[in-house]
CSV table of C-alpha atoms and ligand atoms in Angstrom, one decimal:
chain,number,residue,atom,x,y,z
A,1,MET,CA,-51.8,-98.2,-178.2
A,2,ASP,CA,-55.7,-98.1,-178.4
A,3,SER,CA,-56.9,-95.4,-175.8
A,4,THR,CA,-60.4,-96.4,-176.4
A,5,GLY,CA,-60.0,-100.0,-175.1
A,6,GLU,CA,-61.4,-99.2,-171.8
A,7,PRO,CA,-65.1,-99.0,-170.8
A,8,THR,CA,-66.2,-95.3,-170.6
A,9,HIS,CA,-68.0,-95.5,-167.4
A,10,ALA,CA,-67.7,-97.9,-164.2
A,11,ARG,CA,-71.7,-97.8,-163.7
A,12,CYS,CA,-74.3,-96.5,-166.0
A,13,ALA,CA,-76.7,-93.8,-165.4
A,14,ILE,CA,-79.3,-95.9,-163.1
A,15,ALA,CA,-78.7,-95.2,-159.5
A,16,GLU,CA,-78.1,-98.7,-157.7
A,17,CYS,CA,-78.4,-100.7,-160.9
A,18,GLY,CA,-78.5,-104.2,-160.1
A,19,TRP,CA,-76.7,-105.1,-163.3
A,20,CYS,CA,-73.8,-102.7,-162.7
A,21,ASP,CA,-73.4,-104.4,-159.3
A,22,ARG,CA,-72.7,-107.8,-161.1
A,23,ASP,CA,-69.3,-109.0,-162.0
A,24,GLY,CA,-68.1,-111.5,-164.6
A,25,LEU,CA,-71.1,-110.6,-167.0
A,26,GLU,CA,-69.7,-108.9,-170.0
A,27,CYS,CA,-72.0,-106.9,-172.1
A,28,ARG,CA,-73.1,-109.1,-175.1
A,29,TYR,CA,-72.7,-106.1,-177.4
A,30,CYS,CA,-69.4,-104.9,-176.8
A,31,ARG,CA,-68.0,-108.0,-174.9
A,32,GLY,CA,-67.0,-105.9,-172.1
A,33,THR,CA,-65.2,-103.3,-173.9
A,34,GLY,CA,-67.9,-100.6,-173.3
A,35,TRP,CA,-67.5,-99.7,-176.9
A,36,TRP,CA,-69.0,-101.0,-180.0
A,37,ARG,CA,-67.6,-100.4,-183.5
A,38,PRO,CA,-70.0,-100.7,-186.2
A,39,GLU,CA,-69.2,-100.0,-189.8
A,40,ARG,CA,-71.5,-97.6,-191.3
A,41,PRO,CA,-72.0,-96.9,-195.1
A,42,TYR,CA,-71.2,-93.6,-196.1
A,43,ARG,CA,-71.9,-92.1,-199.5
A,44,GLU,CA,-69.4,-90.0,-201.0
A,45,VAL,CA,-70.3,-86.9,-203.4
A,46,SER,CA,-69.3,-88.9,-206.2
A,47,GLY,CA,-72.0,-91.5,-205.2
A,48,VAL,CA,-69.4,-94.2,-204.2
A,49,ILE,CA,-70.4,-96.0,-201.0
A,50,VAL,CA,-67.5,-96.4,-198.7
A,51,TRP,CA,-67.6,-98.0,-195.2
A,52,SER,CA,-66.3,-96.0,-192.3
A,53,ARG,CA,-65.5,-97.6,-188.8
A,54,ILE,CA,-66.9,-95.6,-186.0
A,55,ASP,CA,-66.2,-95.9,-182.1
A,56,GLU,CA,-69.1,-95.1,-179.8
A,57,PRO,CA,-70.1,-95.9,-176.7
A,58,CYS,CA,-72.1,-99.2,-176.2
A,59,ARG,CA,-75.4,-98.5,-176.0
A,60,GLY,CA,-76.3,-102.0,-174.8
A,61,CYS,CA,-74.5,-101.2,-171.6
A,62,ALA,CA,-74.2,-97.5,-171.4
A,63,GLY,CA,-70.4,-97.8,-172.0
A,64,THR,CA,-69.9,-99.9,-168.6
A,65,GLY,CA,-69.1,-103.0,-170.2
A,66,LYS,CA,-71.4,-104.9,-168.2
A,67,GLU,CA,-74.2,-107.1,-169.3
A,68,HIS,CA,-77.5,-105.1,-168.8
A,69,GLY,CA,-79.8,-107.8,-169.9
A,70,PRO,CA,-83.0,-107.0,-172.0
A,71,VAL,CA,-82.1,-103.3,-172.3
A,72,VAL,CA,-84.7,-101.2,-174.2
A,73,ALA,CA,-84.3,-101.4,-177.8
A,74,THR,CA,-85.8,-98.4,-179.0
B,101,ZN,ZN1,-76.2,-100.5,-164.8
B,102,ZN,ZN1,-71.9,-103.1,-174.1
């Protein structure tokens, strides 16, 4: 079983966040999982580029899985 299939947080760090109060809006980046799994190129010592999949909490929704609109894209 995949233990990382659940959002990491019920709410984001913002107190009384209006986006967290909404239901039924899944984060467009992680589709409501709270995680995103990009594949990152990784260069081995030999110079070969391999792709490794990483799991990290979604930055679009702070791991809540809820859409947070036009969040900072810095
Ligand atoms: Zn929020
Ligand atoms: Zn997300």
